[in-house]
Amino acid sequence: MESDKQYELRLTAEPQRLAVVRRIVMAHLRHWKMAEAVDLCLLGVTELLANVHRHVGPGAECLLRLTAGADGLLRCEVHDTSTALPRVLTPDEEEINGRGLALVAALSADWGAQVEEGGKVVWFALKTVPHLAEAPLAEVPPSTPLRLAPLRVAWTGPTPPSRSPATCKPASESGKQRGREPVRLRA
C-alpha cells in the first residue's frame, strides 16, 4: 500500500504506558489531519496492545505502526513475538472479557492477523476522508483582490438629539473633566 505518512513506535505492552501511547497516536492523527478517526483508532490500538499484554505476556515488546494512505485509509498494526493468531470470541452475557476484537472488527473497515517472521501482526483499517495534497506555493495562482461596492447604511431608529457645536463643548472648555478640577501644566 502506497502511503503518504507512516509512524512506528516500539514499546512494551504495559497498561500504565497505554495513556502515553494514546496521546502519541492522537497527536499524529491530528497532525495528519485525520482527527475524525481518533476515537476509533484509539479504541482499536488500546485493544490490540491490551491483547499483547494479556496473551503474549506482561512486558512483551511490540511494534505499533500507523500508515495513512493517500486514499484516506488508515491502517493500524501491532506486531508482537507470538505466532498464536487471535480469534473473535462470542462470550456469554455474563462474561467480562472476550469482546474487544469483535468490537474492533465491527468498527473498522477491515481487519486481520497473519503470522510473519518472528511473530505475528494484527491490524485494522479505518476509512477516513482523503485530504487533497497542499500545492507548493509556486503553483498557487495569485489571488485577485476582492472589490466590494460601498456600503450604505440607513438609520431606522429614533432621531438622535441635535448636537450643535454650541451645545457640545469639550470637557476642558467647561472647566471640569468628569467631576474633577482641571489639570494645569506649568511652563
GROMACS .gro file of C-alpha atoms in nm:
model
  187
    1MET     CA    1   0.000   0.000   0.000
    2GLU     CA    2   0.148   0.334  -0.103
    3SER     CA    3   0.131   0.581   0.178
    4ASP     CA    4   0.189   0.945   0.239
    5LYS     CA    5   0.269   0.905   0.608
    6GLN     CA    6   0.393   0.636   0.842
    7TYR     CA    7   0.479   0.624   1.211
    8GLU     CA    8   0.633   0.341   1.416
    9LEU     CA    9   0.668   0.306   1.791
   10ARG     CA   10   0.848   0.023   1.970
   11LEU     CA   11   0.713  -0.032   2.318
   12THR     CA   12   0.644  -0.281   2.591
   13ALA     CA   13   0.274  -0.355   2.623
   14GLU     CA   14   0.217  -0.240   2.982
   15PRO     CA   15  -0.117  -0.096   3.095
   16GLN     CA   16   0.049   0.207   3.258
   17ARG     CA   17   0.200   0.305   2.919
   18LEU     CA   18  -0.124   0.296   2.723
   19ALA     CA   19  -0.227   0.653   2.810
   20VAL     CA   20   0.101   0.788   2.670
   21VAL     CA   21   0.066   0.575   2.356
   22ARG     CA   22  -0.289   0.704   2.305
   23ARG     CA   23  -0.168   1.066   2.330
   24ILE     CA   24   0.108   0.996   2.075
   25VAL     CA   25  -0.138   0.833   1.832
   26MET     CA   26  -0.386   1.119   1.878
   27ALA     CA   27  -0.115   1.378   1.808
   28HIS     CA   28  -0.008   1.201   1.488
   29LEU     CA   29  -0.362   1.166   1.356
   30ARG     CA   30  -0.439   1.531   1.423
   31HIS     CA   31  -0.111   1.634   1.258
   32TRP     CA   32  -0.207   1.420   0.958
   33LYS     CA   33  -0.548   1.595   0.951
   34MET     CA   34  -0.730   1.272   1.041
   35ALA     CA   35  -0.896   1.393   1.360
   36GLU     CA   36  -1.223   1.220   1.264
   37ALA     CA   37  -1.051   0.881   1.308
   38VAL     CA   38  -0.901   0.948   1.652
   39ASP     CA   39  -1.169   0.784   1.868
   40LEU     CA   40  -1.199   0.461   1.668
   41CYS     CA   41  -0.823   0.435   1.622
   42LEU     CA   42  -0.755   0.481   1.993
   43LEU     CA   43  -1.013   0.216   2.079
   44GLY     CA   44  -0.858  -0.032   1.836
   45VAL     CA   45  -0.496   0.041   1.933
   46THR     CA   46  -0.580   0.008   2.303
   47GLU     CA   47  -0.749  -0.326   2.244
   48LEU     CA   48  -0.462  -0.468   2.035
   49LEU     CA   49  -0.200  -0.357   2.288
   50ALA     CA   50  -0.405  -0.494   2.577
   51ASN     CA   51  -0.422  -0.827   2.392
   52VAL     CA   52  -0.041  -0.830   2.361
   53HIS     CA   53  -0.014  -0.774   2.737
   54ARG     CA   54  -0.276  -1.039   2.818
   55HIS     CA   55  -0.186  -1.311   2.568
   56VAL     CA   56   0.184  -1.266   2.488
   57GLY     CA   57   0.275  -1.167   2.842
   58PRO     CA   58   0.344  -0.868   3.066
   59GLY     CA   59   0.645  -0.673   2.945
   60ALA     CA   60   0.618  -0.817   2.594
   61GLU     CA   61   0.781  -0.595   2.335
   62CYS     CA   62   0.581  -0.499   2.030
   63LEU     CA   63   0.575  -0.253   1.742
   64LEU     CA   64   0.287  -0.018   1.669
   65ARG     CA   65   0.272   0.109   1.311
   66LEU     CA   66   0.031   0.368   1.175
   67THR     CA   67   0.008   0.409   0.799
   68ALA     CA   68  -0.203   0.682   0.640
   69GLY     CA   69  -0.268   0.627   0.272
   70ALA     CA   70  -0.341   0.898   0.017
   71ASP     CA   71  -0.675   0.725  -0.042
   72GLY     CA   72  -0.785   0.807   0.314
   73LEU     CA   73  -0.727   0.456   0.450
   74LEU     CA   74  -0.565   0.447   0.795
   75ARG     CA   75  -0.405   0.114   0.880
   76CYS     CA   76  -0.303   0.039   1.241
   77GLU     CA   77  -0.078  -0.262   1.302
   78VAL     CA   78   0.060  -0.422   1.615
   79HIS     CA   79   0.350  -0.665   1.567
   80ASP     CA   80   0.450  -0.899   1.851
   81THR     CA   81   0.666  -1.209   1.905
   82SER     CA   82   0.388  -1.468   1.941
   83THR     CA   83   0.275  -1.679   1.648
   84ALA     CA   84  -0.064  -1.759   1.805
   85LEU     CA   85  -0.329  -1.585   1.594
   86PRO     CA   86  -0.618  -1.413   1.774
   87ARG     CA   87  -0.976  -1.514   1.710
   88VAL     CA   88  -1.306  -1.337   1.760
   89LEU     CA   89  -1.496  -1.488   2.052
   90THR     CA   90  -1.867  -1.494   2.128
   91PRO     CA   91  -1.871  -1.475   2.508
   92ASP     CA   92  -2.172  -1.536   2.731
   93GLU     CA   93  -2.370  -1.235   2.850
   94GLU     CA   94  -2.214  -1.254   3.198
   95GLU     CA   95  -1.857  -1.290   3.067
   96ILE     CA   96  -1.643  -0.981   3.125
   97ASN     CA   97  -1.366  -1.045   2.868
   98GLY     CA   98  -1.359  -1.155   2.506
   99ARG     CA   99  -1.543  -0.875   2.327
  100GLY     CA  100  -1.256  -0.644   2.228
  101LEU     CA  101  -1.156  -0.798   1.898
  102ALA     CA  102  -1.522  -0.833   1.794
  103LEU     CA  103  -1.564  -0.462   1.867
  104VAL     CA  104  -1.256  -0.375   1.658
  105ALA     CA  105  -1.388  -0.592   1.374
  106ALA     CA  106  -1.731  -0.425   1.390
  107LEU     CA  107  -1.598  -0.068   1.393
  108SER     CA  108  -1.325  -0.098   1.131
  109ALA     CA  109  -1.347  -0.117   0.754
  110ASP     CA  110  -1.128  -0.427   0.759
  111TRP     CA  111  -0.907  -0.618   1.000
  112GLY     CA  112  -0.688  -0.925   1.006
  113ALA     CA  113  -0.397  -1.115   1.155
  114GLN     CA  114  -0.115  -1.310   0.999
  115VAL     CA  115   0.197  -1.490   1.105
  116GLU     CA  116   0.519  -1.322   0.995
  117GLU     CA  117   0.886  -1.382   1.055
  118GLY     CA  118   0.949  -1.352   1.428
  119GLY     CA  119   0.583  -1.344   1.536
  120LYS     CA  120   0.257  -1.205   1.405
  121VAL     CA  121   0.085  -0.883   1.305
  122VAL     CA  122  -0.271  -0.792   1.399
  123TRP     CA  123  -0.414  -0.494   1.212
  124PHE     CA  124  -0.728  -0.298   1.141
  125ALA     CA  125  -0.809  -0.032   0.882
  126LEU     CA  126  -1.032   0.274   0.910
  127LYS     CA  127  -1.174   0.473   0.623
  128THR     CA  128  -1.120   0.845   0.659
  129VAL     CA  129  -1.183   1.143   0.439
  130PRO     CA  130  -0.897   1.178   0.191
  131HIS     CA  131  -0.735   1.521   0.206
  132LEU     CA  132  -0.603   1.692  -0.102
  133ALA     CA  133  -0.231   1.744  -0.103
  134GLU     CA  134  -0.133   2.103  -0.047
  135ALA     CA  135   0.005   2.266  -0.360
  136PRO     CA  136   0.351   2.420  -0.338
  137LEU     CA  137   0.343   2.799  -0.316
  138ALA     CA  138   0.483   2.839  -0.668
  139GLU     CA  139   0.179   2.660  -0.811
  140VAL     CA  140  -0.084   2.858  -0.622
  141PRO     CA  141  -0.239   3.116  -0.854
  142PRO     CA  142  -0.214   3.474  -0.734
  143SER     CA  143  -0.528   3.591  -0.563
  144THR     CA  144  -0.734   3.863  -0.721
  145PRO     CA  145  -0.835   4.148  -0.495
  146LEU     CA  146  -1.194   4.142  -0.383
  147ARG     CA  147  -1.379   4.458  -0.479
  148LEU     CA  148  -1.696   4.541  -0.295
  149ALA     CA  149  -1.947   4.814  -0.361
  150PRO     CA  150  -1.956   5.088  -0.096
  151LEU     CA  151  -2.178   5.002   0.196
  152ARG     CA  152  -2.471   5.239   0.251
  153VAL     CA  153  -2.625   5.245   0.595
  154ALA     CA  154  -2.962   5.396   0.673
  155TRP     CA  155  -3.059   5.481   1.030
  156THR     CA  156  -3.406   5.341   1.104
  157GLY     CA  157  -3.420   5.421   1.476
  158PRO     CA  158  -3.544   5.733   1.654
  159THR     CA  159  -3.393   6.063   1.555
  160PRO     CA  160  -3.091   6.140   1.775
  161PRO     CA  161  -3.098   6.470   1.971
  162SER     CA  162  -2.944   6.759   1.785
  163ARG     CA  163  -2.581   6.824   1.859
  164SER     CA  164  -2.486   7.167   1.759
  165PRO     CA  165  -2.133   7.296   1.822
  166ALA     CA  166  -2.273   7.537   2.082
  167THR     CA  167  -2.420   7.257   2.298
  168CYS     CA  168  -2.127   7.020   2.261
  169LYS     CA  169  -1.831   7.166   2.439
  170PRO     CA  170  -1.517   6.971   2.512
  171ALA     CA  171  -1.467   6.893   2.879
  172SER     CA  172  -1.168   7.129   2.903
  173GLU     CA  173  -1.380   7.430   2.790
  174SER     CA  174  -1.646   7.370   3.053
  175GLY     CA  175  -1.378   7.386   3.323
  176LYS     CA  176  -1.420   7.039   3.464
  177GLN     CA  177  -1.323   6.691   3.348
  178ARG     CA  178  -1.573   6.437   3.470
  179GLY     CA  179  -1.616   6.586   3.813
  180ARG     CA  180  -1.251   6.678   3.868
  181GLU     CA  181  -1.071   7.008   3.876
  182PRO     CA  182  -0.885   7.092   3.556
  183VAL     CA  183  -0.521   6.996   3.543
  184ARG     CA  184  -0.286   7.289   3.485
  185LEU     CA  185   0.060   7.239   3.344
  186ARG     CA  186   0.348   7.470   3.436
  187ALA     CA  187   0.559   7.603   3.158
   0.00000   0.00000   0.00000
